[in-house]
Amino acid sequence: MSALDHVLVLTDDLERSRAFYSDLLGLDVLDRPPFPFAGYWLGSDGSPFLHLADRAEYGAALAALGLERPSGPVDHVAIRGRGLDELAARLDAAGVDAVPNEVPGGFRQLYVTDPNGLRIEVNVPLTARD
């Protein structure tokens, strides 16, 4: 394995979650197969890496497959980003708390919490145009 393919976030408010990730974090809403549950695929440059699914509908789809819905906490999901200052301003204007951090010689970071309580770490390499 060489890279994170995607993360699935279960939500009780699909549109609020979509708005958080697309309007605030700047991810694109991408094409998604016709699954038997509501959801979105989000990402950038045509590559979906964040999947959103309606919690109840996804649970029913899993039950139909004989699977249980996963449980347990996720500490954070890391996303490579760009334009950290603009992102911080958008989040602040929306009243979303963001915690900045810098990894010496590596990344500038923002930690935010999505509408479902999932911590998101946005990383921008120090060498990238910000």
C-alpha atoms as a PDB file:
ATOM      1  CA  MET A   1       0.000   0.000   0.000  1.00  0.00           C
ATOM      2  CA  SER A   2       1.301   3.401  -0.879  1.00  0.00           C
ATOM      3  CA  ALA A   3      -1.338   6.070  -0.162  1.00  0.00           C
ATOM      4  CA  LEU A   4      -4.615   6.788   1.525  1.00  0.00           C
ATOM      5  CA  ASP A   5      -7.408   6.047  -0.935  1.00  0.00           C
ATOM      6  CA  HIS A   6     -10.346   7.622   0.860  1.00  0.00           C
ATOM      7  CA  VAL A   7     -12.027   8.133   4.189  1.00  0.00           C
ATOM      8  CA  LEU A   8     -15.733   7.562   4.719  1.00  0.00           C
ATOM      9  CA  VAL A   9     -17.445   9.943   7.097  1.00  0.00           C
ATOM     10  CA  LEU A  10     -20.912   8.970   8.348  1.00  0.00           C
ATOM     11  CA  THR A  11     -23.186  11.919   8.964  1.00  0.00           C
ATOM     12  CA  ASP A  12     -26.628  12.696  10.305  1.00  0.00           C
ATOM     13  CA  ASP A  13     -26.682  15.938   8.259  1.00  0.00           C
ATOM     14  CA  LEU A  14     -25.395  15.195   4.769  1.00  0.00           C
ATOM     15  CA  GLU A  15     -25.850  18.685   3.329  1.00  0.00           C
ATOM     16  CA  ARG A  16     -24.183  20.406   6.284  1.00  0.00           C
ATOM     17  CA  SER A  17     -21.219  18.041   5.942  1.00  0.00           C
ATOM     18  CA  ARG A  18     -21.036  18.577   2.164  1.00  0.00           C
ATOM     19  CA  ALA A  19     -21.067  22.336   2.695  1.00  0.00           C
ATOM     20  CA  PHE A  20     -18.299  22.111   5.307  1.00  0.00           C
ATOM     21  CA  TYR A  21     -15.989  20.132   3.052  1.00  0.00           C
ATOM     22  CA  SER A  22     -16.798  21.854  -0.263  1.00  0.00           C
ATOM     23  CA  ASP A  23     -17.637  25.439   0.709  1.00  0.00           C
ATOM     24  CA  LEU A  24     -15.199  25.856   3.604  1.00  0.00           C
ATOM     25  CA  LEU A  25     -12.347  23.428   2.929  1.00  0.00           C
ATOM     26  CA  GLY A  26     -12.581  23.868  -0.843  1.00  0.00           C
ATOM     27  CA  LEU A  27     -12.961  20.229  -1.950  1.00  0.00           C
ATOM     28  CA  ASP A  28     -14.723  19.503  -5.232  1.00  0.00           C
ATOM     29  CA  VAL A  29     -17.939  17.477  -5.339  1.00  0.00           C
ATOM     30  CA  LEU A  30     -17.134  14.656  -7.787  1.00  0.00           C
ATOM     31  CA  ASP A  31     -19.077  11.965  -9.625  1.00  0.00           C
ATOM     32  CA  ARG A  32     -20.238   9.090  -7.457  1.00  0.00           C
ATOM     33  CA  PRO A  33     -21.617   5.662  -8.369  1.00  0.00           C
ATOM     34  CA  PRO A  34     -25.336   5.045  -7.689  1.00  0.00           C
ATOM     35  CA  PHE A  35     -24.988   3.445  -4.261  1.00  0.00           C
ATOM     36  CA  PRO A  36     -28.138   2.449  -2.320  1.00  0.00           C
ATOM     37  CA  PHE A  37     -27.507   5.254   0.185  1.00  0.00           C
ATOM     38  CA  ALA A  38     -27.223   9.019  -0.069  1.00  0.00           C
ATOM     39  CA  GLY A  39     -23.772  10.519  -0.090  1.00  0.00           C
ATOM     40  CA  TYR A  40     -21.072  12.514  -1.812  1.00  0.00           C
ATOM     41  CA  TRP A  41     -17.569  11.898  -3.088  1.00  0.00           C
ATOM     42  CA  LEU A  42     -15.268  14.864  -2.569  1.00  0.00           C
ATOM     43  CA  GLY A  43     -11.682  15.501  -3.520  1.00  0.00           C
ATOM     44  CA  SER A  44      -9.476  17.550  -5.817  1.00  0.00           C
ATOM     45  CA  ASP A  45      -8.006  17.291  -9.294  1.00  0.00           C
ATOM     46  CA  GLY A  46     -10.651  14.673 -10.156  1.00  0.00           C
ATOM     47  CA  SER A  47      -9.521  12.295  -7.418  1.00  0.00           C
ATOM     48  CA  PRO A  48     -12.113  11.471  -4.743  1.00  0.00           C
ATOM     49  CA  PHE A  49     -10.545  10.812  -1.369  1.00  0.00           C
ATOM     50  CA  LEU A  50     -13.303  11.805   1.041  1.00  0.00           C
ATOM     51  CA  HIS A  51     -16.649  10.000   0.950  1.00  0.00           C
ATOM     52  CA  LEU A  52     -19.691  11.195   2.887  1.00  0.00           C
ATOM     53  CA  ALA A  53     -22.643   8.897   3.587  1.00  0.00           C
ATOM     54  CA  ASP A  54     -25.974   9.314   5.328  1.00  0.00           C
ATOM     55  CA  ARG A  55     -25.500   7.391   8.582  1.00  0.00           C
ATOM     56  CA  ALA A  56     -28.919   5.673   8.695  1.00  0.00           C
ATOM     57  CA  GLU A  57     -29.038   4.791   4.991  1.00  0.00           C
ATOM     58  CA  TYR A  58     -25.448   3.514   5.045  1.00  0.00           C
ATOM     59  CA  GLY A  59     -26.229   1.381   8.105  1.00  0.00           C
ATOM     60  CA  ALA A  60     -29.183  -0.162   6.268  1.00  0.00           C
ATOM     61  CA  ALA A  61     -27.006  -0.856   3.204  1.00  0.00           C
ATOM     62  CA  LEU A  62     -24.387  -2.542   5.383  1.00  0.00           C
ATOM     63  CA  ALA A  63     -27.056  -4.621   7.129  1.00  0.00           C
ATOM     64  CA  ALA A  64     -28.273  -5.794   3.716  1.00  0.00           C
ATOM     65  CA  LEU A  65     -24.729  -7.036   3.088  1.00  0.00           C
ATOM     66  CA  GLY A  66     -24.605  -8.735   6.494  1.00  0.00           C
ATOM     67  CA  LEU A  67     -22.092  -6.221   7.842  1.00  0.00           C
ATOM     68  CA  GLU A  68     -22.216  -4.130  10.985  1.00  0.00           C
ATOM     69  CA  ARG A  69     -21.686  -0.387  10.914  1.00  0.00           C
ATOM     70  CA  PRO A  70     -18.198   0.451  12.168  1.00  0.00           C
ATOM     71  CA  SER A  71     -17.949   2.046  15.562  1.00  0.00           C
ATOM     72  CA  GLY A  72     -15.183   3.746  17.453  1.00  0.00           C
ATOM     73  CA  PRO A  73     -13.456   7.075  17.333  1.00  0.00           C
ATOM     74  CA  VAL A  74     -11.245   8.417  14.583  1.00  0.00           C
ATOM     75  CA  ASP A  75      -8.644  10.833  15.881  1.00  0.00           C
ATOM     76  CA  HIS A  76      -8.173  12.742  12.642  1.00  0.00           C
ATOM     77  CA  VAL A  77      -8.012  12.531   8.904  1.00  0.00           C
ATOM     78  CA  ALA A  78      -5.139  14.331   7.196  1.00  0.00           C
ATOM     79  CA  ILE A  79      -5.666  16.156   3.920  1.00  0.00           C
ATOM     80  CA  ARG A  80      -2.912  17.811   1.887  1.00  0.00           C
ATOM     81  CA  GLY A  81      -3.997  21.397   1.251  1.00  0.00           C
ATOM     82  CA  ARG A  82      -2.977  24.735  -0.183  1.00  0.00           C
ATOM     83  CA  GLY A  83      -3.813  28.353   0.519  1.00  0.00           C
ATOM     84  CA  LEU A  84      -3.746  27.912   4.287  1.00  0.00           C
ATOM     85  CA  ASP A  85      -4.168  31.615   5.063  1.00  0.00           C
ATOM     86  CA  GLU A  86      -7.252  31.889   2.834  1.00  0.00           C
ATOM     87  CA  LEU A  87      -8.651  28.713   4.363  1.00  0.00           C
ATOM     88  CA  ALA A  88      -8.097  30.055   7.889  1.00  0.00           C
ATOM     89  CA  ALA A  89      -9.922  33.268   6.931  1.00  0.00           C
ATOM     90  CA  ARG A  90     -12.896  31.329   5.455  1.00  0.00           C
ATOM     91  CA  LEU A  91     -13.168  29.156   8.548  1.00  0.00           C
ATOM     92  CA  ASP A  92     -12.949  32.182  10.855  1.00  0.00           C
ATOM     93  CA  ALA A  93     -15.652  34.013   8.886  1.00  0.00           C
ATOM     94  CA  ALA A  94     -17.900  30.953   9.263  1.00  0.00           C
ATOM     95  CA  GLY A  95     -17.274  30.794  13.022  1.00  0.00           C
ATOM     96  CA  VAL A  96     -15.350  27.512  12.782  1.00  0.00           C
ATOM     97  CA  ASP A  97     -12.480  27.205  15.260  1.00  0.00           C
ATOM     98  CA  ALA A  98      -9.151  26.280  13.695  1.00  0.00           C
ATOM     99  CA  VAL A  99      -5.983  25.440  15.599  1.00  0.00           C
ATOM    100  CA  PRO A 100      -2.783  26.286  13.727  1.00  0.00           C
ATOM    101  CA  ASN A 101       0.428  24.312  14.048  1.00  0.00           C
ATOM    102  CA  GLU A 102       3.746  24.115  12.266  1.00  0.00           C
ATOM    103  CA  VAL A 103       5.908  21.043  11.879  1.00  0.00           C
ATOM    104  CA  PRO A 104       9.478  22.436  11.750  1.00  0.00           C
ATOM    105  CA  GLY A 105      10.937  21.950   8.295  1.00  0.00           C
ATOM    106  CA  GLY A 106       7.768  20.231   7.093  1.00  0.00           C
ATOM    107  CA  PHE A 107       4.224  21.604   7.156  1.00  0.00           C
ATOM    108  CA  ARG A 108       1.948  24.365   8.265  1.00  0.00           C
ATOM    109  CA  GLN A 109      -1.233  22.838   9.649  1.00  0.00           C
ATOM    110  CA  LEU A 110      -4.769  23.703  10.681  1.00  0.00           C
ATOM    111  CA  TYR A 111      -6.832  21.416  12.879  1.00  0.00           C
ATOM    112  CA  VAL A 112     -10.607  21.803  12.548  1.00  0.00           C
ATOM    113  CA  THR A 113     -13.583  19.727  13.616  1.00  0.00           C
ATOM    114  CA  ASP A 114     -16.261  18.860  11.074  1.00  0.00           C
ATOM    115  CA  PRO A 115     -20.012  18.938  11.869  1.00  0.00           C
ATOM    116  CA  ASN A 116     -19.848  15.261  12.941  1.00  0.00           C
ATOM    117  CA  GLY A 117     -17.083  15.704  15.521  1.00  0.00           C
ATOM    118  CA  LEU A 118     -14.328  14.357  13.243  1.00  0.00           C
ATOM    119  CA  ARG A 119     -10.989  16.151  13.572  1.00  0.00           C
ATOM    120  CA  ILE A 120      -9.473  17.217  10.244  1.00  0.00           C
ATOM    121  CA  GLU A 121      -5.777  18.046   9.855  1.00  0.00           C
ATOM    122  CA  VAL A 122      -4.995  20.187   6.808  1.00  0.00           C
ATOM    123  CA  ASN A 123      -1.293  20.071   5.860  1.00  0.00           C
ATOM    124  CA  VAL A 124       0.473  22.513   3.559  1.00  0.00           C
ATOM    125  CA  PRO A 125       4.167  21.844   2.905  1.00  0.00           C
ATOM    126  CA  LEU A 126       6.400  24.773   3.825  1.00  0.00           C
ATOM    127  CA  THR A 127       7.988  24.573   0.373  1.00  0.00           C
ATOM    128  CA  ALA A 128       4.628  24.885  -1.433  1.00  0.00           C
ATOM    129  CA  ARG A 129       3.250  28.250  -2.510  1.00  0.00           C
ATOM    130  CA  ASP A 130       0.743  29.111   0.141  1.00  0.00           C
END
